[in-house]
mmCIF file of C-alpha atoms in Angstrom:
data_model
loop_
_atom_site.group_PDB
_atom_site.id
_atom_site.type_symbol
_atom_site.label_atom_id
_atom_site.label_comp_id
_atom_site.label_asym_id
_atom_site.label_seq_id
_atom_site.Cartn_x
_atom_site.Cartn_y
_atom_site.Cartn_z
ATOM 1 C CA MET A 8 -12.445 22.584 -6.492
ATOM 2 C CA ALA A 9 -9.971 24.293 -8.844
ATOM 3 C CA ALA A 10 -8.276 25.899 -5.851
ATOM 4 C CA PHE A 11 -7.507 22.438 -4.478
ATOM 5 C CA LEU A 12 -6.306 21.022 -7.794
ATOM 6 C CA ALA A 13 -4.054 23.950 -8.790
ATOM 7 C CA PRO A 14 -1.253 23.158 -6.266
ATOM 8 C CA ILE A 15 -1.220 19.588 -7.550
ATOM 9 C CA LEU A 16 -1.713 20.133 -11.283
ATOM 10 C CA LEU A 17 0.730 23.012 -11.798
ATOM 11 C CA PRO A 18 3.840 21.150 -10.569
ATOM 12 C CA LEU A 19 2.646 17.986 -12.303
ATOM 13 C CA LEU A 20 2.174 19.736 -15.645
ATOM 14 C CA THR A 21 5.496 21.576 -15.278
ATOM 15 C CA GLY A 22 7.311 18.319 -14.536
ATOM 16 C CA LEU A 23 5.549 16.653 -17.437
ATOM 17 C CA TRP A 24 6.668 19.460 -19.765
ATOM 18 C CA PHE A 25 10.307 19.064 -18.709
ATOM 19 C CA TRP A 26 9.989 15.312 -19.212
ATOM 20 C CA VAL A 27 8.346 15.597 -22.664
ATOM 21 C CA ARG A 28 10.658 18.312 -24.035
ATOM 22 C CA PRO A 29 13.677 15.964 -24.510
ATOM 23 C CA LEU A 30 11.348 13.482 -26.223
ATOM 24 C CA LEU A 31 10.345 16.103 -28.759
ATOM 25 C CA SER A 32 13.900 17.290 -29.359
ATOM 26 C CA GLY A 33 15.351 13.764 -29.512
ATOM 27 C CA THR A 34 17.958 14.287 -26.770
ATOM 28 C CA TRP A 35 16.438 11.808 -24.314
ATOM 29 C CA ARG A 36 18.596 8.898 -25.491
ATOM 30 C CA ARG A 37 21.800 10.535 -24.256
ATOM 31 C CA SER A 38 20.423 12.213 -21.117
ATOM 32 C CA PRO A 39 20.958 10.466 -17.778
ATOM 33 C CA ALA A 40 18.706 13.065 -16.145
ATOM 34 C CA TRP A 41 15.796 12.078 -18.388
ATOM 35 C CA PHE A 42 16.105 8.460 -17.264
ATOM 36 C CA VAL A 43 16.312 9.493 -13.600
ATOM 37 C CA TRP A 44 13.154 11.591 -13.963
ATOM 38 C CA SER A 45 11.488 8.685 -15.762
ATOM 39 C CA ALA A 46 12.317 6.472 -12.788
ATOM 40 C CA VAL A 47 10.866 9.069 -10.410
ATOM 41 C CA LEU A 48 7.665 9.225 -12.479
ATOM 42 C CA LEU A 49 7.445 5.436 -12.560
ATOM 43 C CA LEU A 50 7.828 5.269 -8.780
ATOM 44 C CA LEU A 51 5.173 7.955 -8.395
ATOM 45 C CA GLY A 52 2.931 5.838 -10.621
ATOM 46 C CA THR A 53 3.675 2.854 -8.398
ATOM 47 C CA GLY A 54 2.537 4.787 -5.339
ATOM 48 C CA ILE A 55 -0.658 5.915 -7.029
ATOM 49 C CA THR A 56 -1.332 2.354 -8.233
ATOM 50 C CA TYR A 57 -0.830 1.011 -4.720
ATOM 51 C CA LEU A 58 -3.222 3.635 -3.385
ATOM 52 C CA VAL A 59 -5.835 2.708 -6.003
ATOM 53 C CA GLY A 60 -5.471 -0.968 -5.158
ATOM 54 C CA SER A 61 -5.535 -0.557 -1.413
ATOM 55 C CA LEU A 62 -8.597 1.694 -1.537
ATOM 56 C CA ALA A 63 -10.510 -0.516 -3.991
ATOM 57 C CA GLY A 64 -13.871 -1.171 -2.420
ATOM 58 C CA ALA A 65 -12.869 0.938 0.559
ATOM 59 C CA SER A 66 -15.757 1.117 2.920
ATOM 60 C CA LEU A 67 -16.272 0.782 6.612
ATOM 61 C CA ASP A 68 -18.561 -2.112 5.752
ATOM 62 C CA PRO A 69 -16.941 -4.560 3.281
ATOM 63 C CA GLU A 70 -20.265 -6.340 2.824
ATOM 64 C CA GLU A 71 -21.798 -3.081 1.602
ATOM 65 C CA ALA A 72 -18.921 -2.567 -0.860
ATOM 66 C CA CYS A 73 -19.521 -6.036 -2.334
ATOM 67 C CA HIS A 74 -23.263 -5.485 -2.615
ATOM 68 C CA ARG A 75 -22.624 -2.118 -4.293
ATOM 69 C CA VAL A 76 -20.875 -3.908 -7.192
ATOM 70 C CA GLY A 77 -23.513 -6.635 -7.356
ATOM 71 C CA GLN A 78 -21.602 -9.427 -5.596
ATOM 72 C CA THR A 79 -22.446 -11.537 -2.572
ATOM 73 C CA TYR A 80 -20.315 -11.358 0.552
ATOM 74 C CA ASP A 81 -19.064 -14.741 1.793
ATOM 75 C CA HIS A 82 -18.252 -14.490 5.520
ATOM 76 C CA ALA A 83 -16.927 -18.060 5.766
ATOM 77 C CA TYR A 84 -14.490 -17.601 2.861
ATOM 78 C CA LEU A 85 -13.160 -14.336 4.257
ATOM 79 C CA ASP A 86 -12.736 -15.761 7.762
ATOM 80 C CA ALA A 87 -10.757 -18.687 6.313
ATOM 81 C CA HIS A 88 -8.535 -16.363 4.218
ATOM 82 C CA PHE A 89 -8.148 -13.424 6.581
ATOM 83 C CA GLU A 90 -4.351 -13.165 6.127
ATOM 84 C CA GLU A 91 -4.825 -12.311 2.425
ATOM 85 C CA HIS A 92 -6.456 -9.026 3.407
ATOM 86 C CA THR A 93 -3.696 -8.013 5.809
ATOM 87 C CA ARG A 94 -0.706 -8.485 3.469
ATOM 88 C CA TRP A 95 1.053 -5.577 1.781
ATOM 89 C CA PHE A 96 1.450 -7.437 -1.485
ATOM 90 C CA PRO A 97 -0.311 -8.810 -3.501
ATOM 91 C CA LEU A 98 -3.369 -6.717 -2.847
ATOM 92 C CA TYR A 99 -6.692 -8.512 -2.412
ATOM 93 C CA ASN A 100 -10.126 -7.398 -1.281
ATOM 94 C CA LYS A 101 -12.301 -10.370 -2.115
ATOM 95 C CA CYS A 102 -16.045 -10.613 -1.732
ATOM 96 C CA HIS A 103 -15.895 -14.389 -2.302
ATOM 97 C CA ALA A 104 -13.564 -16.865 -3.998
ATOM 98 C CA GLY A 105 -14.499 -15.706 -7.502
ATOM 99 C CA TYR A 106 -14.566 -11.915 -7.208
ATOM 100 C CA ASP A 107 -11.938 -9.423 -6.115
ATOM 101 C CA LEU A 108 -12.652 -5.715 -5.650
ATOM 102 C CA VAL A 109 -9.022 -4.862 -6.487
ATOM 103 C CA PRO A 110 -8.734 -4.360 -10.270
ATOM 104 C CA ALA A 111 -6.836 -7.098 -12.111
ATOM 105 C CA TRP A 112 -4.194 -4.678 -13.459
ATOM 106 C CA VAL A 113 -3.035 -3.430 -10.031
ATOM 107 C CA ASN A 114 -0.780 -6.296 -8.892
ATOM 108 C CA PRO A 115 1.033 -6.724 -12.246
ATOM 109 C CA ALA A 116 1.565 -2.960 -12.383
ATOM 110 C CA LEU A 117 3.014 -3.049 -8.863
ATOM 111 C CA VAL A 118 5.683 -5.414 -10.213
ATOM 112 C CA ALA A 119 6.275 -3.825 -13.620
ATOM 113 C CA LEU A 120 6.528 -0.144 -12.637
ATOM 114 C CA PRO A 121 9.320 -0.517 -10.041
ATOM 115 C CA ALA A 122 11.150 -2.936 -12.371
ATOM 116 C CA LEU A 123 11.033 -0.339 -15.156
ATOM 117 C CA ALA A 124 12.177 2.336 -12.705
ATOM 118 C CA LEU A 125 15.154 0.173 -11.753
ATOM 119 C CA LEU A 126 16.029 -0.317 -15.434
ATOM 120 C CA CYS A 127 15.814 3.448 -16.005
ATOM 121 C CA LEU A 128 18.143 4.117 -13.072
ATOM 122 C CA ALA A 129 20.607 1.471 -14.265
ATOM 123 C CA HIS A 130 20.629 2.992 -17.762
ATOM 124 C CA ALA A 131 21.083 6.486 -16.301
ATOM 125 C CA VAL A 132 24.133 5.272 -14.368
ATOM 126 C CA ARG A 133 25.483 3.607 -17.520
ATOM 127 C CA LEU A 134 25.060 6.833 -19.512
ATOM 128 C CA ALA A 135 26.653 8.927 -16.762
ATOM 129 C CA VAL A 136 29.661 6.598 -16.536
ATOM 130 C CA ALA A 137 30.061 6.573 -20.324
ATOM 131 C CA ARG A 138 29.834 10.359 -20.446
ATOM 132 C CA ARG A 139 32.419 10.694 -17.691
ATOM 133 C CA ARG A 140 34.826 8.269 -19.384
ATOM 134 C CA THR A 141 34.677 10.009 -22.732
ATOM 135 C CA GLY A 142 34.815 13.453 -21.161
ATOM 136 C CA LYS A 143 31.909 14.801 -23.199
ATOM 137 C CA LYS A 144 30.951 17.781 -21.106
ATOM 138 C CA GLY A 145 30.095 20.262 -23.795
ATOM 139 C CA VAL A 146 33.252 19.649 -25.839
ATOM 140 C CA SER A 147 32.997 21.092 -29.332
ATOM 141 C CA HIS A 148 33.627 18.923 -32.330
ATOM 142 C CA ALA A 149 36.278 21.231 -33.835
ATOM 143 C CA PRO A 150 39.355 19.493 -35.254
ATOM 144 C CA PRO A 151 42.432 19.557 -33.006
ATOM 145 C CA GLU A 152 45.094 22.128 -33.728
ATOM 146 C CA ASP A 153 48.162 20.978 -35.627
ATOM 147 C CA THR A 154 51.139 21.230 -33.256
ATOM 148 C CA SER A 155 53.708 19.319 -35.304
ATOM 149 C CA PRO A 156 57.292 20.743 -35.258
ATOM 150 C CA ALA A 157 57.190 21.599 -38.964
ATOM 151 C CA ARG A 158 54.155 23.776 -38.398
ATOM 152 C CA THR A 159 55.500 25.622 -35.376
ATOM 153 C CA MET A 160 58.911 26.508 -36.886
ATOM 154 C CA SER A 161 57.647 28.558 -39.766
#
């Protein structure tokens, strides 16, 4: 089992370290790259959330999945609302009108995570434009040299 998880966990932990390091040092507020990586992580979270929602109650027999969680399976309701189960969003996998196998947090998260990712990307662009306008590419904060004519003549 560890052999299967190592190729997934090592890059994930390495990426998490590079994401957390600016948080600890306090440089994340001025780093466009940190906001881009945050957007990537949010989109990855969106994909995982969609996978969790679409596989909720996944079984070859939906009636068995409903009985496994202690709910009855209403054939008439599902036949009348078949298009709900074939849509990409919002995700539903209902046993009957009052019970859904998809967790309640999935659909709101599928809206919030991409919205946050978009805000992170917009802020990263704003920071990059501001950095480019001010020309702060590693410029030191030393005072400018005095080049007045009185100074250069002596």
